[in-house]
Amino acid sequence: MSGFQYEAPATVDAAVGLLAGAKGNARVLAGGTDLLVQLRTGAAKPDLVVDIKRIGELRQISGTAAGGFVIGAAAPGAEIGEHKELAKAWPGVVEGMELIGSTQIQGRATPGGNLCNASPAGDCTPGLVAAGAIAVIAGPNGRREVAVEQVPVSPGKTSLAKGEFVVAIKLPPRAKNSGDAYLRMIPRTEMDIAIVGAAVNLTLDASGTCTQARVSLGAVAPTVLLVDAAAKALIGTKVDDAALAKLAAAASAACKPIDDKRGTIEYRTKVAGVLARRAAIIARDRARSNA
Amino acid sequence: MAGYEGKSFKWVGTRPVRPDGVDKVTGRATYGADMNLPGQLTGRILRSPHAHAKILSIDTSKAEKLKGVKAVVTSKDFPQMHRGVLPGDEGVNFHYLSSNIMARDKVLYDGHAVAAVAATSAAIAEEALALIDVKYEVLPHVIDVDDAMKPGAPLLHDDVFTTGVNPKPDKPSNIVQRVHMALGDAEAAFKDADIVIERSFKSKAVHQGYIEPHAVVAEWSEDGQCRIWCSSQGHFMVRALTSRLLNMEAAQIRVMPAEIGGGFGGKTIVFIEPTAVLLARKASLPVRIVMSRDEVFRATGPAPGSSMDVKIGAKKDGTLVAAVGEFRFQAGAFPGSPVGPACMAAFGPYALANVTSAGYEAVTNRPLCYSYRAPGAPLSSFAVESVIDEIAQKLNIDPMEMRIKNGSKEGTQMVYGPKLKAVGNLECLKAIQNHPINKIPLGPNQGRGLAAGFWFNLGGQSSAVVNIAEDGTANIMTGSPDIGGSRASMALMAAEVLGIDYSKVRPIVGDTSSVGFCEITHGSRVTFATGMAIIQAAEDVVLQCRQRVAAMWEVDVDAVKWEDGHACPAGANAGDQKPLSLAKIAAKASRTGGPLVGSAAINAGGAGPAFGVHICDVEVDPETGGVTVLRYVAAQDAGKAIHPSYVEGQIQGGVAQGIGWALNEEYIYGADGRLQNSGFLDYRIPVASDLPMIDALILEVPNPGHPFGVRGVGEVPIVPPLAAIANAIARATGARMMDLPMSPPKILAAIDAKK
Amino acid sequence: MSKFHISTTVNGEAVEYLCDPKQTLLDVLRDELNLTGSKEGCSSGDCGACSVTLDGRLVCSCLVLGVEMQGRSVETIENMTSDEKLHPLQQKFLEAAALQCGFCTPGFLVAAKALLEKNPNPTESEARYWLAENLCRCTGYDKIIRAVLETAADMRGSK
Amino acid sequence: MARIVLSDEFGRQFAGGQTRFDLDVRDVRHLIRTLEEMFPGIAEHLEAGAIAIDNEIIPDPWLNPIRPNSEVFFLPAIKGG
């Protein structure tokens, strides 16, 4: 019989206990928008499914005293999009989250799930990586924090150990004159997996010179990339056309994509540069208006 | 048939709420998968993971022993069919049809059915499938039509011999047929041309993409009677094919038409119904099979991919002098691609004295290629309309003027022989020419594209019954599944003839045991042919009413005329009688001869061809190749629009499907011959945010073959969009796309190649 | 594997059912509760034909497990009419011929109702993006979008 | 005599390349019988396709009259979608 054990614990500790003690394959159920499809097709055959949506703290989105944010791993995209302060501080992160599916998927899909599904094309992840977000991981040995880009290690695989799961994602406090943006290329306007995604997060000084930048690319390598060379192309510049051209070239150069049903190596490489440039312009303009 | 020329209509042409509407907005309407009979089992089908393989053995013993499994069937349970086509079978090869429903000695495509189970739950049925052990010997496969036609290509069948060639081949081949038709001498006429353009085109297979997966519930009783509920485009087709395939008598099978959630040609043949009947018979319990979306993509009847060459010559002033097209279509694993109609329709919008249209069909390791809205025409038309546009561009002539100058009209001889009767091609062209869209200035990276399209439209067999109730209200019944509002048009036509209020007419779709035979809902035939049957059945009632009133009034029937739902004196010789309403006549029916029942059973000829002309504006992102459709206008000759809202809906829906075909829809196969995008995530049909409003202009050039002037409207709207979009992209970017779909990577590569 | 006993609220009524862990909310609605108005078009959250609201939030019922429903509340197309009257969206869909085959219609209506509750004055673009997960293959969306926008205008006018 | 036109491929396959014939036939049934006598084996192929008589495509024709000056074309089968 192809069923599984289903548990919906009320606390993080209980969830860790279940996951750590599981015999066979255990899966965490957050929004379920990936897991249920895998259950249907037979791609996932878990023995235990742990639903984390009944853990109160995992559904919270809260601001920290320092001005950052903690997003519970089971908060759905729709709630993230409705969080006005978050959307104001991190519009790029939020637009990445809101691009996962359309309205119905938004009612369920979570950033924690998107991160741990470990698809290189996950729309939420580049924005988080560019933002310098931290994943809070609970496990049998207590909690630990890692940069989000450390969570996925290859398509469908994460660095989480048995019994561990992501409980929250932390966004740092927002400096003045900062902005971020995420863009992706899909053949339709909605309901597609990104062929390429690009997120840019930057901070300007009072003169408009870029002092800090992070650039992240999706769907151009086995995992979402953090591209230092692309960020360096922006830092110290006014994010003018010359800098943007360098950024685009660095982004394209960082790509290690594959040919697949969604796009070609050539296309992904080229469009990664285009999207990085366009996202940088949006981030720059947001930073300028965020004085 | 009474003449209605010049008559002003009271109901026809209005837009009332459809009779089945409330059930559909409340969730009450019953589609195939909504049936749930007591004791019903769940049926599931095991499908081939290989594109082409010999079946060495199938061991179902473990599955049969699983608790909860009530029946397992394989091809051994299906009667052997005669190999080849028998006279009277209208070209249907039942051996192939049976072999498609359940693979016999070979599997011919990824997704080909090899066994089926019925069990007490879906979970058990799935577990049982996993216990069936099939041993395969994998064979080389062929996916592309040009590859399949090459000598030495992996051969799918040993009994396909190319037809249409001389001498008759003595070796089997993947090439099923060669079609060839010509007027004049095109090759000789090219020397009179000032410009000749020859281009090659490719396209991928596409799916109809109906949202409702195929679903069937079958019930078998020990006296050999069988009932089937299913969503199809023709329950009489389901009965006919199921009875032949299972060696049953047609009258043993009663097929109940469920509501159908879209078909577009894809539900004009059986895929799962005979399997459900066999499982129900073995299990002695009702069985429901509902396809998953994956199965729908892998194992139903998509439209073929193609490879096409078109060469057209013109004078400097844009006069077309010669045209040649060769259209090579994939069949799927079995013959059946619409290459004949593609050849016939390709040059339909043009009056050409010298034209040759030829086609080939070749079997490939793909699911059966079957009908999709104006089958064949969108592809051949894409190629022809692209070349026409390029000629206009090169000659610096307005593409609209060029189409009007060369446009086909009444009296034009078509490449397949006959001459056109009254048609609306020029009217559509002029309507688009005069549309305000032409005045909207285009911005950078924007382009405007124009294309025309033709489709034959079909008639055929239909039956209808009009039952008048004792209060003068009417129940009308046909056997044509209502796929997009045809109940409303049937009721409007009956109300018109009977002269009673639309709200007093209740239309139903009868099952195969309740109403006379009706052909499938296809070929844009229902409003035309089944509508004609309804008109005749209603006229039959009117005649009976006049006869009965004549008897009451003791006058000749000619002295009684029918006006606005009343029997009235036709002249002074009928005396000074007060008009009698249908309700009053019905109330007295028992005394005047019994129930008032009108019926008609016809084989309708006289279907009038449809023309459509489309114009659209697109914007192309030069850095990503992404296309945004900004505006879209479609003009179409409907003959007479019975319910204009649903005519507009057919046009808008066809356009949307055509845009999807043009831009993003495609079957993607891996090197292993397996389909990679068998879901709505990666098979990209247009979503709401992809499209603009679609302005549908209805023109009415009456079809002389129908009492109200009706032409079919459902199919031609999908013909022009492929080229209209391609022509707009060509004008926006300077790059002419000759490979469908025009997805962003291809467009970007073409733009970059121009640089 | 034994079945789960779930107590939940469906269309305002307390409901109990037994389900396998693998059954989706859509399976439960259709096969256990006989509420077949929600349709199965893909079972992967890509077509929207199974749209329902779960604790007021628009979701695809094929992407919710039946076992997740303990103590929650779901509303389906079957609950859209009230006092024997059609919802204004239902009435407008009929008048505007915003359906052909009707299979996607329940999902569109549930989704459009959720839109108008959140945004009573959507632009055409907002309506198109909100409804982008509801696939329709018959209409080209034109009449559906018009019906939604016209209903929104009517409902604002009648307030 | 009615003018009868076969498609090129039937002409090629059965009639030595000839496609146009002037025949004295009463109706479609008579026409198909006559052609079958002239070109054995052609009937089943003709019956699987469509026919246009005097510019009208006729579904499943058999008893339809053919007048002395009629023009008859044999066409590939047309399936709708």
Short mmCIF file of N, CA, C and O in Angstrom, two decimals, chain C residues 5 19 69 77 98 109-110 145 147:
data_model
loop_
_atom_site.label_atom_id
_atom_site.label_comp_id
_atom_site.label_asym_id
_atom_site.label_seq_id
_atom_site.Cartn_x
_atom_site.Cartn_y
_atom_site.Cartn_z
N HIS C 5 -9.19 10.19 10.23
CA HIS C 5 -10.52 10.73 10.49
C HIS C 5 -10.39 12.24 10.63
O HIS C 5 -9.69 12.73 11.52
N CYS C 19 -9.99 9.59 5.17
CA CYS C 19 -9.23 9.66 3.92
C CYS C 19 -7.88 8.99 4.08
O CYS C 19 -7.33 8.89 5.16
N MET C 69 -6.77 19.00 6.51
CA MET C 69 -7.98 19.80 6.64
C MET C 69 -8.54 19.85 8.05
O MET C 69 -9.53 20.55 8.30
N ILE C 77 -17.34 25.90 -5.18
CA ILE C 77 -18.31 26.48 -6.11
C ILE C 77 -19.74 26.20 -5.66
O ILE C 77 -20.64 27.01 -5.87
N ALA C 98 -19.56 34.03 -21.00
CA ALA C 98 -18.17 33.88 -20.57
C ALA C 98 -17.80 32.43 -20.34
O ALA C 98 -16.86 32.14 -19.61
N LEU C 109 -14.90 31.10 -11.47
CA LEU C 109 -15.84 31.85 -10.62
C LEU C 109 -15.30 31.95 -9.19
O LEU C 109 -15.35 33.03 -8.58
N VAL C 110 -14.79 30.84 -8.67
CA VAL C 110 -14.24 30.87 -7.31
C VAL C 110 -13.06 31.85 -7.25
O VAL C 110 -12.94 32.66 -6.32
N ILE C 145 -12.78 37.90 -18.90
CA ILE C 145 -12.22 39.11 -18.29
C ILE C 145 -13.26 40.24 -18.31
O ILE C 145 -13.45 40.95 -17.31
N ALA C 147 -16.46 39.91 -18.26
CA ALA C 147 -17.51 39.60 -17.27
C ALA C 147 -17.04 39.95 -15.87
O ALA C 147 -17.80 40.51 -15.06
#
